[in-house]
CSV table of C-alpha atoms and ligand atoms in Angstrom, one decimal:
chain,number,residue,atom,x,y,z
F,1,UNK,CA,33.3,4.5,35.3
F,2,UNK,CA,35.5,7.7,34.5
F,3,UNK,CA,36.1,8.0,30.6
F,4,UNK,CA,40.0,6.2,29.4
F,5,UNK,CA,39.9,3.8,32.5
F,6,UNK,CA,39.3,0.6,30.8
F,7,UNK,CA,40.0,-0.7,27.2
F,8,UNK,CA,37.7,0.6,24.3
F,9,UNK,CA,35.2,-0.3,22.3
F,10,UNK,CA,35.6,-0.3,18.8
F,11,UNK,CA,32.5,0.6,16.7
F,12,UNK,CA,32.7,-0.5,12.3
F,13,UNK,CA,30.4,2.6,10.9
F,14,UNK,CA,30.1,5.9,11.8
F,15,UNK,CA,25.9,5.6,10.2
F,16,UNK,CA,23.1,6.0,12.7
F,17,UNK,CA,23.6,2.4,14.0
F,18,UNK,CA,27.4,3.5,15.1
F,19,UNK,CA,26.8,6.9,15.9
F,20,UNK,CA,23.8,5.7,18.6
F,21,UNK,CA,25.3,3.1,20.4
F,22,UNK,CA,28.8,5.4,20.5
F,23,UNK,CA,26.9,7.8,22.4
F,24,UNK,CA,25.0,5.9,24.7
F,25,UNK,CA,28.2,3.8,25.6
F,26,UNK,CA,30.4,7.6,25.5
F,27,UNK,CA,27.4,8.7,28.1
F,28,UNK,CA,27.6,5.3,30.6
F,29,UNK,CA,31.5,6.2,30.5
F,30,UNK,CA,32.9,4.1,28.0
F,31,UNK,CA,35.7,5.0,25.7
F,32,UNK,CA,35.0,4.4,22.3
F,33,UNK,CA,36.3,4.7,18.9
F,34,UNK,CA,34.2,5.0,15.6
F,35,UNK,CA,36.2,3.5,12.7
F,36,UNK,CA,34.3,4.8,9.2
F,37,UNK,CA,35.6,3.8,5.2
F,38,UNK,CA,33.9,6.6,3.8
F,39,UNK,CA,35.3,10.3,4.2
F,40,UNK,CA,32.4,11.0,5.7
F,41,UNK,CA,30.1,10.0,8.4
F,42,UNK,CA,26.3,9.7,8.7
F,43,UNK,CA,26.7,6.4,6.3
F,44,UNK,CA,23.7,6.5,3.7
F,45,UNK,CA,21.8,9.1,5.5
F,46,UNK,CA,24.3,11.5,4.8
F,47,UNK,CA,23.1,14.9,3.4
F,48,UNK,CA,25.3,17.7,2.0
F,49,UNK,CA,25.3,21.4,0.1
F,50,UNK,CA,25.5,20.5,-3.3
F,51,UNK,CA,28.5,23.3,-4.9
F,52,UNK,CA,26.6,24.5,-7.7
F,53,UNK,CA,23.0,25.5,-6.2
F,54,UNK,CA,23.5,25.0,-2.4
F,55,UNK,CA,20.3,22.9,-1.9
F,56,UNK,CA,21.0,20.6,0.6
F,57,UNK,CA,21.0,17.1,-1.3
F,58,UNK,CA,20.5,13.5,0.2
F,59,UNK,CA,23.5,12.1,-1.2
F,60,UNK,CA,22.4,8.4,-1.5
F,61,UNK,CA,18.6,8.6,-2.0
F,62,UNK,CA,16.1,10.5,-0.3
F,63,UNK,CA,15.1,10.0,3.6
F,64,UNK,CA,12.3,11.1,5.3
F,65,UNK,CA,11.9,10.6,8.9
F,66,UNK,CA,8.9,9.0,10.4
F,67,UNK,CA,8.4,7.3,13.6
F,68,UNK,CA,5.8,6.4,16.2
F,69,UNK,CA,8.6,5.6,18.6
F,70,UNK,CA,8.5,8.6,21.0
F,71,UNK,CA,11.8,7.5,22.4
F,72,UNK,CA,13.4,7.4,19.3
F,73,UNK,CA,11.7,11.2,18.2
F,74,UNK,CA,13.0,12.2,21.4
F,75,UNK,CA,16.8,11.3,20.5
F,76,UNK,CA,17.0,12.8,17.1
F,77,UNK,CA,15.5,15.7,18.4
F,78,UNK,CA,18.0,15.7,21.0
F,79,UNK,CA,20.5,16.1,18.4
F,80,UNK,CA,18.8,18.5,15.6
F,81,UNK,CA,16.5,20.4,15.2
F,82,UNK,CA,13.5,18.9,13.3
F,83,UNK,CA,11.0,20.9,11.0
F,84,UNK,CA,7.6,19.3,10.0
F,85,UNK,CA,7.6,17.3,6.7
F,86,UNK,CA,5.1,15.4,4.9
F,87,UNK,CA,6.0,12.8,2.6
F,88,UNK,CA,3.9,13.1,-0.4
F,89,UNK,CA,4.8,11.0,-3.8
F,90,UNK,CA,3.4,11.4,-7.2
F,91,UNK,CA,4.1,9.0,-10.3
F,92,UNK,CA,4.2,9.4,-13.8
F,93,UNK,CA,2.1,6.4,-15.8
F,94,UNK,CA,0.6,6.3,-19.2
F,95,UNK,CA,1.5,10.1,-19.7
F,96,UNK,CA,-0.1,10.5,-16.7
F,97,UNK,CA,0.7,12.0,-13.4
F,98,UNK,CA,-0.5,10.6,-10.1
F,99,UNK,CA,-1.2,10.9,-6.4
F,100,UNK,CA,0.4,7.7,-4.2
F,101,UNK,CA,0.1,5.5,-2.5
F,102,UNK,CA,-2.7,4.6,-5.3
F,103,UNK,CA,-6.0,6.2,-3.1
F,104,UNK,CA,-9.2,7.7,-3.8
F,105,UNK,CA,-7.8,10.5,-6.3
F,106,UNK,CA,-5.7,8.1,-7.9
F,107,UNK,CA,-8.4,5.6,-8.6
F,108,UNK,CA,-10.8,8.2,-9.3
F,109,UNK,CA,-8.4,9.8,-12.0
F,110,UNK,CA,-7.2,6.5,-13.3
F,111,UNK,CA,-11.1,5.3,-14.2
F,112,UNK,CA,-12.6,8.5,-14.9
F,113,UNK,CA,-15.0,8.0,-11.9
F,114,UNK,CA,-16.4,10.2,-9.0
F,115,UNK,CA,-16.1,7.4,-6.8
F,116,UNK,CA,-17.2,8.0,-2.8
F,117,UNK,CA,-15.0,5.8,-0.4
F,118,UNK,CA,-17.7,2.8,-0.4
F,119,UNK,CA,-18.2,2.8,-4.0
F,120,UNK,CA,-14.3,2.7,-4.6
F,121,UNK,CA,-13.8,-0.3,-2.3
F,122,UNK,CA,-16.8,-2.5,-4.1
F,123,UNK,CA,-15.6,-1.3,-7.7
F,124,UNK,CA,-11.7,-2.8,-7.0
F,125,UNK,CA,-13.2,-5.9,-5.3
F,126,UNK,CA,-15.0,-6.1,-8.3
F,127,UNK,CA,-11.8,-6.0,-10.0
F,128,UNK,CA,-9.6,-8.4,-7.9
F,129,UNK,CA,-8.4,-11.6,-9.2
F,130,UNK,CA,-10.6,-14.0,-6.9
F,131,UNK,CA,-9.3,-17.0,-8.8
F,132,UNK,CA,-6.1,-16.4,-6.3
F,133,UNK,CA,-6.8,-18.3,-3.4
F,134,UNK,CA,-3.6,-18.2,-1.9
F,135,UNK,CA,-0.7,-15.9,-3.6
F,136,UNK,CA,2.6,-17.3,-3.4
F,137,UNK,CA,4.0,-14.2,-5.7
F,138,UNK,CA,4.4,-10.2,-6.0
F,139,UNK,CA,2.3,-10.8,-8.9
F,140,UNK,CA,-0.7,-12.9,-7.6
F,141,UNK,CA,-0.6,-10.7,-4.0
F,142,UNK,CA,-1.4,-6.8,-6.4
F,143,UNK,CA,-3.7,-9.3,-8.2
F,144,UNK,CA,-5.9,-10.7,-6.0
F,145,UNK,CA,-6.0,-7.3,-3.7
F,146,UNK,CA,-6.4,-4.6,-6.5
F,147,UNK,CA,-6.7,-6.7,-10.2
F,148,UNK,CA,-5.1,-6.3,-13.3
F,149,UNK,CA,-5.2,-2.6,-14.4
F,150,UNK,CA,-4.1,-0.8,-11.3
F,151,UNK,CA,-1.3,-3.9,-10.8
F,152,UNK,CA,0.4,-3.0,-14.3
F,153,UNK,CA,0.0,0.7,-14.3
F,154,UNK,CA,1.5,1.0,-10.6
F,155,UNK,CA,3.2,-1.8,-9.7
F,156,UNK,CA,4.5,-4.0,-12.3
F,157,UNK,CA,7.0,-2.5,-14.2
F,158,UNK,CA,8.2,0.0,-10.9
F,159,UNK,CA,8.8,-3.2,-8.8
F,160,UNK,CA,10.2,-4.6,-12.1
F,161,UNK,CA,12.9,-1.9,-12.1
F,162,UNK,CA,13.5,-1.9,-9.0
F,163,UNK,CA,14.4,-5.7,-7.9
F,164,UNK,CA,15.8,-6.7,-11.5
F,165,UNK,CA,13.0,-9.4,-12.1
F,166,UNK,CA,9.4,-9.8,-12.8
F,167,UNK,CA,6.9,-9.6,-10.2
F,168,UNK,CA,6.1,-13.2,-10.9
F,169,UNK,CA,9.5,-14.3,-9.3
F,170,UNK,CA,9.0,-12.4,-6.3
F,171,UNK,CA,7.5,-13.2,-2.9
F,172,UNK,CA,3.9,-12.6,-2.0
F,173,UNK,CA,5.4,-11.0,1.5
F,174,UNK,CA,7.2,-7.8,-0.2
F,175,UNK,CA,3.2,-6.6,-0.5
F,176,UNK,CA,1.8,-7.4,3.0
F,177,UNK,CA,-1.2,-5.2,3.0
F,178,UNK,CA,-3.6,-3.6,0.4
F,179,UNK,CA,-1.9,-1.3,-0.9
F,180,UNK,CA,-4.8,0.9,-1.9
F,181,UNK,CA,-6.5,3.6,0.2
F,182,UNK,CA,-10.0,4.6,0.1
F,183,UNK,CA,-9.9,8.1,0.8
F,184,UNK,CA,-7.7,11.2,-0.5
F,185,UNK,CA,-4.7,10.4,2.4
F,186,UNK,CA,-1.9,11.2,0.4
F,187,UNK,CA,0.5,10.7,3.2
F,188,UNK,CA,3.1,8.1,2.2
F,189,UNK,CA,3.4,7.2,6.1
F,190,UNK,CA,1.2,6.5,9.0
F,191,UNK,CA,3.1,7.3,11.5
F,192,UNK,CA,2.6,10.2,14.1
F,193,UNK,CA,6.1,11.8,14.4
F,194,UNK,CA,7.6,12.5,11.0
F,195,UNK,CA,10.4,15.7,9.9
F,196,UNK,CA,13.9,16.6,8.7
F,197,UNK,CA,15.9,18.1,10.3
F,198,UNK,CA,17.0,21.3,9.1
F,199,UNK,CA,20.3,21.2,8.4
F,200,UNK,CA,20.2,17.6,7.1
F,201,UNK,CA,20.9,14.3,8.9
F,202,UNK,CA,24.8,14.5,8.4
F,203,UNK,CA,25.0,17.4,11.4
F,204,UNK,CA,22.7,15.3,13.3
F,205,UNK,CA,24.6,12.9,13.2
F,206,UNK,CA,28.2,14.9,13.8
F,207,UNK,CA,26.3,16.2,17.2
F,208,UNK,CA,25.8,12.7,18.3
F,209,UNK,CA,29.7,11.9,17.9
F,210,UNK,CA,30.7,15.0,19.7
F,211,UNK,CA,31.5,13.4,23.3
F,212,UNK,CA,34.9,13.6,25.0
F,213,UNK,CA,34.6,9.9,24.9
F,214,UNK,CA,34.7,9.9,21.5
F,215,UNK,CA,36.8,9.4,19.0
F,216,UNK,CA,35.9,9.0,15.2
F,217,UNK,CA,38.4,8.0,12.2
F,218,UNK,CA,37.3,9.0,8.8
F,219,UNK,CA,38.8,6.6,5.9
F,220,UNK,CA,39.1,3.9,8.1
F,221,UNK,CA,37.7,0.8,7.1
F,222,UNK,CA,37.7,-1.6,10.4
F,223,UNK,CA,38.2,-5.6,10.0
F,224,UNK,CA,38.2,-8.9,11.7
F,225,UNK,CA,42.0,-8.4,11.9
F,226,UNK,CA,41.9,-5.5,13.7
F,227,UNK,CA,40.1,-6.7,17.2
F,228,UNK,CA,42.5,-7.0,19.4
F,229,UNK,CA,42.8,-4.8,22.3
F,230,UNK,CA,39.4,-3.9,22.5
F,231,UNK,CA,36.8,-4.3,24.8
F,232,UNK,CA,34.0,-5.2,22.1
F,233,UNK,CA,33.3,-4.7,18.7
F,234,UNK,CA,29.9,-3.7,17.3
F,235,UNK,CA,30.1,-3.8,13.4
F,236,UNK,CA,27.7,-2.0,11.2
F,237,UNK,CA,29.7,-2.9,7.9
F,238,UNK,CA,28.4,-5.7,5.8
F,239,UNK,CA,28.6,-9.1,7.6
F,240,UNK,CA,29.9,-10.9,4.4
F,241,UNK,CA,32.8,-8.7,4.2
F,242,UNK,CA,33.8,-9.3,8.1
F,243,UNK,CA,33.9,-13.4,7.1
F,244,UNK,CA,35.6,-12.9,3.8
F,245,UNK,CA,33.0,-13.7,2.0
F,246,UNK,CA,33.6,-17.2,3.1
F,247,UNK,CA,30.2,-18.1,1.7
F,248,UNK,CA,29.9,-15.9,-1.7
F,249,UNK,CA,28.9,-11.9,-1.3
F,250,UNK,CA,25.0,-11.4,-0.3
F,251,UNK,CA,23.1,-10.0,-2.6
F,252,UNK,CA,21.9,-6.2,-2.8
F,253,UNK,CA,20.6,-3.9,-5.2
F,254,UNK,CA,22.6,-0.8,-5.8
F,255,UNK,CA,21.6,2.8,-6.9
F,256,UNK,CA,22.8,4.7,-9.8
F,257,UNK,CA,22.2,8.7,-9.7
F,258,UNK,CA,22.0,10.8,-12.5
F,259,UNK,CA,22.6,14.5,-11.1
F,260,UNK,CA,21.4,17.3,-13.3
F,261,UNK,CA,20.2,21.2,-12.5
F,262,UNK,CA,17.7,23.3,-13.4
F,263,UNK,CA,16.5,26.9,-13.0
F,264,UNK,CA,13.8,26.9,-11.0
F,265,UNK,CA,11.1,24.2,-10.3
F,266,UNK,CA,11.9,21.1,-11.9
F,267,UNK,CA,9.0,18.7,-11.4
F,268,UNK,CA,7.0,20.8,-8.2
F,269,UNK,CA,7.4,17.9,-6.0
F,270,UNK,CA,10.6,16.0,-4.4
F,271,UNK,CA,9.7,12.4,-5.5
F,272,UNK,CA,8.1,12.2,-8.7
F,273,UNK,CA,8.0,7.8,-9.4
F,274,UNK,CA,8.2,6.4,-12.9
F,275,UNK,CA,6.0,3.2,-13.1
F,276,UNK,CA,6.5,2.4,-16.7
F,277,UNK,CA,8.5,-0.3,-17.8
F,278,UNK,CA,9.9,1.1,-20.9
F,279,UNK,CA,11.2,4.2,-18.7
F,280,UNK,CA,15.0,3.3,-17.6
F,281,UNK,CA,14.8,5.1,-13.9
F,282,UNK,CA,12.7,4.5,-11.1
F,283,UNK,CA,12.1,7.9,-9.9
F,284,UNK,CA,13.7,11.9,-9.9
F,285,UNK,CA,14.3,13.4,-6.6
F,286,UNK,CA,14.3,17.2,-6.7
F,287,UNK,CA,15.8,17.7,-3.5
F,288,UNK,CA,15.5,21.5,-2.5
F,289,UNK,CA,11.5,20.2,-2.2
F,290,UNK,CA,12.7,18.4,0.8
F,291,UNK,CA,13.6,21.9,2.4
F,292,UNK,CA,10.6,24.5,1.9
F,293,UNK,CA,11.8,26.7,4.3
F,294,UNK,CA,14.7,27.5,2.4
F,295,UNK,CA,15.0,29.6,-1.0
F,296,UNK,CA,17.1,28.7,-3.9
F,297,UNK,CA,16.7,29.5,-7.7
F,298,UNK,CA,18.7,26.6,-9.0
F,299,UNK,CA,17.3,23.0,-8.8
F,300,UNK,CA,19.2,19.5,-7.7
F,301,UNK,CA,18.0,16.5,-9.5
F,302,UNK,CA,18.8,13.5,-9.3
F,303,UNK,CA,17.2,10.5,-11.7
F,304,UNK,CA,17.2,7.0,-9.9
F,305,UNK,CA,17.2,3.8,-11.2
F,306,UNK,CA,18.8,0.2,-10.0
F,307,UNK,CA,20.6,-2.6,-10.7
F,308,UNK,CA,22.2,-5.9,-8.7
F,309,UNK,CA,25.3,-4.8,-6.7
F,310,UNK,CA,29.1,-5.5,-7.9
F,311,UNK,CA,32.0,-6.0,-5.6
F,312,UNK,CA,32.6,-2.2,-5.9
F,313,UNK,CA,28.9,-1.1,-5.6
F,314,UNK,CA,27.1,0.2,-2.6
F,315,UNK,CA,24.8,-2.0,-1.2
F,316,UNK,CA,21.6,-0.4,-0.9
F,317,UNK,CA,18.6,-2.9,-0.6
F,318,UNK,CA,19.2,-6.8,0.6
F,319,UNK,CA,17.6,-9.1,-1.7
F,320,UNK,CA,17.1,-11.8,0.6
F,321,UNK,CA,15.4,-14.4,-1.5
F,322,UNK,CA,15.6,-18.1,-0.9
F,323,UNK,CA,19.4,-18.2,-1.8
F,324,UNK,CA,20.7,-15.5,-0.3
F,325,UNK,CA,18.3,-16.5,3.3
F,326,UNK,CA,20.3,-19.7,2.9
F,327,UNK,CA,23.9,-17.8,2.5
F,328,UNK,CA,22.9,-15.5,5.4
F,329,UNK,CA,21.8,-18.6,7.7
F,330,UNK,CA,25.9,-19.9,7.1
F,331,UNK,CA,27.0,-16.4,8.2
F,332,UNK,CA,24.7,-15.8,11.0
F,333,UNK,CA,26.0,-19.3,12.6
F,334,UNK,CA,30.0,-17.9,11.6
F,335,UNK,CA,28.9,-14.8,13.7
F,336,UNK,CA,27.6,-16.7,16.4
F,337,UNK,CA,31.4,-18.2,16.8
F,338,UNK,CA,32.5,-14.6,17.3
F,339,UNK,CA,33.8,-13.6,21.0
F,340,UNK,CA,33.0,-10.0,22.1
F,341,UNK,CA,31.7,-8.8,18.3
F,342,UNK,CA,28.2,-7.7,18.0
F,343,UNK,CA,26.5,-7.1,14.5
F,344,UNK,CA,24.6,-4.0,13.8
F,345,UNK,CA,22.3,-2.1,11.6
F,346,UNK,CA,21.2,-2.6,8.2
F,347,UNK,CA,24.7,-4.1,6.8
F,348,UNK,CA,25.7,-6.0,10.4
F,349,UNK,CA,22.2,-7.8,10.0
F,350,UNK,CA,21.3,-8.1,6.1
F,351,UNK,CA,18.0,-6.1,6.0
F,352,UNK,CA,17.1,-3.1,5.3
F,353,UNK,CA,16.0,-0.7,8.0
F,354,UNK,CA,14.5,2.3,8.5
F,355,UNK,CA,16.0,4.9,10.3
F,356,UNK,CA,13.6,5.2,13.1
F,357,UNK,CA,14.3,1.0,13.7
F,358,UNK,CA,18.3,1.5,13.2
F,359,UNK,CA,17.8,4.0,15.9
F,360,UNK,CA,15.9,2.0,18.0
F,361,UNK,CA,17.7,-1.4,18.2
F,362,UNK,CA,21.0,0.8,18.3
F,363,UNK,CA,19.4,2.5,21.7
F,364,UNK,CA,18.2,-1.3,22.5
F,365,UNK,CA,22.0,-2.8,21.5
F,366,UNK,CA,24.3,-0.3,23.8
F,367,UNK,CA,22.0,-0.9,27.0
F,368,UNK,CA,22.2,-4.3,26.7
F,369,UNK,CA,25.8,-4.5,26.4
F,370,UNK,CA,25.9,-1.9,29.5
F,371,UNK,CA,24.1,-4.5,31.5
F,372,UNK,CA,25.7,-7.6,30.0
F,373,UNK,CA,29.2,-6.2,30.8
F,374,UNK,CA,28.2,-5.2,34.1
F,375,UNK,CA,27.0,-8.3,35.2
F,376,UNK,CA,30.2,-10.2,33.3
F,377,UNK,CA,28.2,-11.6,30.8
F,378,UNK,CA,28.9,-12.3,27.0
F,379,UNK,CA,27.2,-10.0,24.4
F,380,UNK,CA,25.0,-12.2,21.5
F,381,UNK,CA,26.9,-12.1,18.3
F,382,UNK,CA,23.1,-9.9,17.1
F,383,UNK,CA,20.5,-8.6,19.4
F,384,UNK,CA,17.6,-8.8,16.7
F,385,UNK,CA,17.9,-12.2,14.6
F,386,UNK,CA,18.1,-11.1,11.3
F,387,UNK,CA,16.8,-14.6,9.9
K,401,FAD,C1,17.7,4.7,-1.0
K,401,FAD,C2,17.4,4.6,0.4
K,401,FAD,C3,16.4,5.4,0.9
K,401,FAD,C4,16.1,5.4,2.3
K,401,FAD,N1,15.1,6.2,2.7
K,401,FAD,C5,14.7,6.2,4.0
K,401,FAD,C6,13.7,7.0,4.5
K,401,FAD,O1,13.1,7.8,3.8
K,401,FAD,N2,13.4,6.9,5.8
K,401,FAD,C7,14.0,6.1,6.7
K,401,FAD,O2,13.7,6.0,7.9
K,401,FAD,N3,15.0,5.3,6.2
K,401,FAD,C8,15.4,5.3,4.9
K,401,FAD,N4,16.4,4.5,4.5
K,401,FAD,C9,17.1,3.6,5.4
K,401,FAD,C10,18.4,4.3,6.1
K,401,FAD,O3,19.3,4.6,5.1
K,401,FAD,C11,19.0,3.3,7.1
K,401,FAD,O4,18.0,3.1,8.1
K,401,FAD,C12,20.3,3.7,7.7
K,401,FAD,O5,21.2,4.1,6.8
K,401,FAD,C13,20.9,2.6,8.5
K,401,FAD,O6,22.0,3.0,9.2
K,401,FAD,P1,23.2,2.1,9.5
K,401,FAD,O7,24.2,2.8,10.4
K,401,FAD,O8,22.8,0.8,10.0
K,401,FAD,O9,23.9,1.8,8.1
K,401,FAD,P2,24.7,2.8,7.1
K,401,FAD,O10,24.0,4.1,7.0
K,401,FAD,O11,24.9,2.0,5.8
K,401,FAD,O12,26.1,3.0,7.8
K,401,FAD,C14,27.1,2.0,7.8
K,401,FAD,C15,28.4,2.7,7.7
K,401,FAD,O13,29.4,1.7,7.8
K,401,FAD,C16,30.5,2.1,6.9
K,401,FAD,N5,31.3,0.9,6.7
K,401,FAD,C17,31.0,-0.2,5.9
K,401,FAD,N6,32.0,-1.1,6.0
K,401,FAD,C18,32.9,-0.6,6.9
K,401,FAD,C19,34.2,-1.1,7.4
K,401,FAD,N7,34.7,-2.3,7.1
K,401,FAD,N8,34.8,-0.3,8.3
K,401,FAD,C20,34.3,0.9,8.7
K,401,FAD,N9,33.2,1.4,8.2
K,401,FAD,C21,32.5,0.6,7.3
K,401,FAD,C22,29.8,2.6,5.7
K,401,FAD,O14,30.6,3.4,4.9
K,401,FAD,C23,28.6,3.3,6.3
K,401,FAD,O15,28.9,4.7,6.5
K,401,FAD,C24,16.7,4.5,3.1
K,401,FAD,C25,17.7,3.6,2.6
K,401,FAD,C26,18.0,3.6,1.3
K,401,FAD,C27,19.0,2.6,0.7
């Protein structure tokens, strides 16, 4: 098919969820246009130059970019160039700092021990709450893996912060595994491909939009009302906001940053994590930390903490507790009513995603709608279930 020869497709989000299926439809021949709110595109991966220092700042929370999908490496690669990066965190509790995740050095330093791996792993089974059979909460999960001390230095009052509620009220599931390594891995992820790419993700993403078949519009906002004419939608903006909110707004936490500067090194690290309670933020994020390879004398901080959304917040993190499973379970059947509109990414679907999965069920999305409109076949209102 020759680019302009049949109607567009109209994409809601110019984030990694838009910007990847524009592309890979733009490639197969497709006109498309990429309708964005913001004046800006890359959605909330978008990095910048901050004015006073010119460290390159991750304007809506840090991102660090780890995948063992070699497809997905391959694409961003594709479109930046990627410099190695190791994601290593360090919190602040009891007046003292840290290594995470919570590991051999961290349990060492925290008991005053010179534990070996094996001596580690029988001490904190020693410690576990073995009354706890079967955990139904937060609470009773960090409990009955690492016991008491470790659960309220570490974990109580930083997931406390961060969800708005005590670990007690919160689902086992949100702590799947142990969260406790018995060596000195410091690595906050496992997985074998991880970088940045060096002039941020917002270029990355500006590469991927630059197609002839193309066409973005900044400040923007796309809606139900504006289908018409198009070939298909694909939304990545909130799927409450599509329906009106015809069931109540699902609930997210939202972000609040606290910029400040400094001369120099502020805290030697670019994610230092505050795990006590009585400290308002949940971490600082020095961000010229997440660029070694470049030099600058002034420092970008910015101190983190959270809250639950308002109508004129950003939604950062989905809640998705029993109520708002029950709202999303009206919406998703809405969607499913929907002719030629396909819901996308992290807002589209009501989850949060990582960048390496947006990427990947964005790749997985556009081919399936190459095939399905090949062979004359409708498109599912969502291609992963997000129930
Ligand atoms: C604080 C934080 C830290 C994170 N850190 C990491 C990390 O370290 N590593 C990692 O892999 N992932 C990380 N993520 C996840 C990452 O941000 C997401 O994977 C990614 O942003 C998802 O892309 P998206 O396109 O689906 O959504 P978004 O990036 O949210 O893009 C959606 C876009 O749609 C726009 N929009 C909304 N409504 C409309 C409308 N009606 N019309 C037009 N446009 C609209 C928005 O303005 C936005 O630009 C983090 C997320 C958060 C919240």
């Amino acid at each position: 098919m020759s680019v302009g020869q049949s109607r567009a497709i109209a994409i809601a989000g110019a984030g990694l969820s838009g910007a990847v299926i524009a592309r890979t439809l733009a490639e197969a021949g497709h006109r498309v246009e990429v309708f964005e709110s913001r004046d800006h595109i890359a959605g909330n991966c978008h990095t910048a130059r901050d004015g006073e220092t010119g460290v390159l700042v991750h304007v809506y929370g840090p991102h660090i970019f780890h995948t063992d999908d070699a497809e997905v490496w391959d694409t961003v690669n594709r479109f930046a160039r990627f410099r190695p990066y190791r994601n290593r965190v360090k919190t602040t509790s009891g007046g003292q700092v840290y290594s995470l995740p919570v590991n051999l050095h961290t349990i060492n330093q925290f008991f005053g021990r010179t534990f070996r791996p094996d001596e580690a792993r029988a001490f904190i089974a020693g410690k576990a709450d073995r009354t706890i059979a079967e955990p139904v909460t937060f609470e009773e999960q960090a409990l009955a893996f690492v016991g008491r001390e470790l659960y309220e230095a570490f974990f109580k009052g930083y997931t406390e912060k961060q969800w708005g509620c005590p670990p007690s009220d919160l689902p086992a599931s949100i702590l799947k595994r142990l969260p406790v390594r018995f060596n000195y891995d410091d690595d906050y992820f496992f997985h074998r491909f991880q970088g940045m790419p060096e002039e941020g993700y917002t270029p990355m993403v500006a590469a991927m939009l630059d197609h002839p078949g193309i066409a973005v519009h900044l400040q923007t906002p796309f809606s139900r009302g504006g289908r018409d004419g198009y070939a298909h939608v694909f939304s990545s903006a909130p799927l409450d906001n599509w329906f009106g909110m015809a069931y109540g707004s699902l609930g997210y936490r939202t972000l609040d940053f606290e910029r400040f500067t400094f001369e120099g090194d502020y805290q030697g690290c670019a994610v230092m994590n505050y795990a006590d309670a009585d400290v308002p933020y949940t971490r600082i994020t020095e961000h010229k930390h997440f660029a070694p390879w470049e030099s600058h004398d002034g420092s970008v901080c910015y101190r983190e903490s959270a809250r639950a959304a308002g109508p004129d917040d950003i939604p950062y993190y989905p809640i998705r507790l029993v109520r708002e499973k029950a709202q999303l379970a009206q919406y998703v059947a809405l969607a499913a009513g929907e002719t030629a509109t396909t819901f996308v990414g992290r807002l589209g679907t009501y989850r949060y995603l990582d960048m390496d999965v947006t990427i990947r069920e964005a790749l997985d999305c556009a081919r399936l709608y190459l095939q399905k409109s090949a062979a004359g076949e409708p498109m599912p209102a969502f291609v992963t279930p997000p129930l």
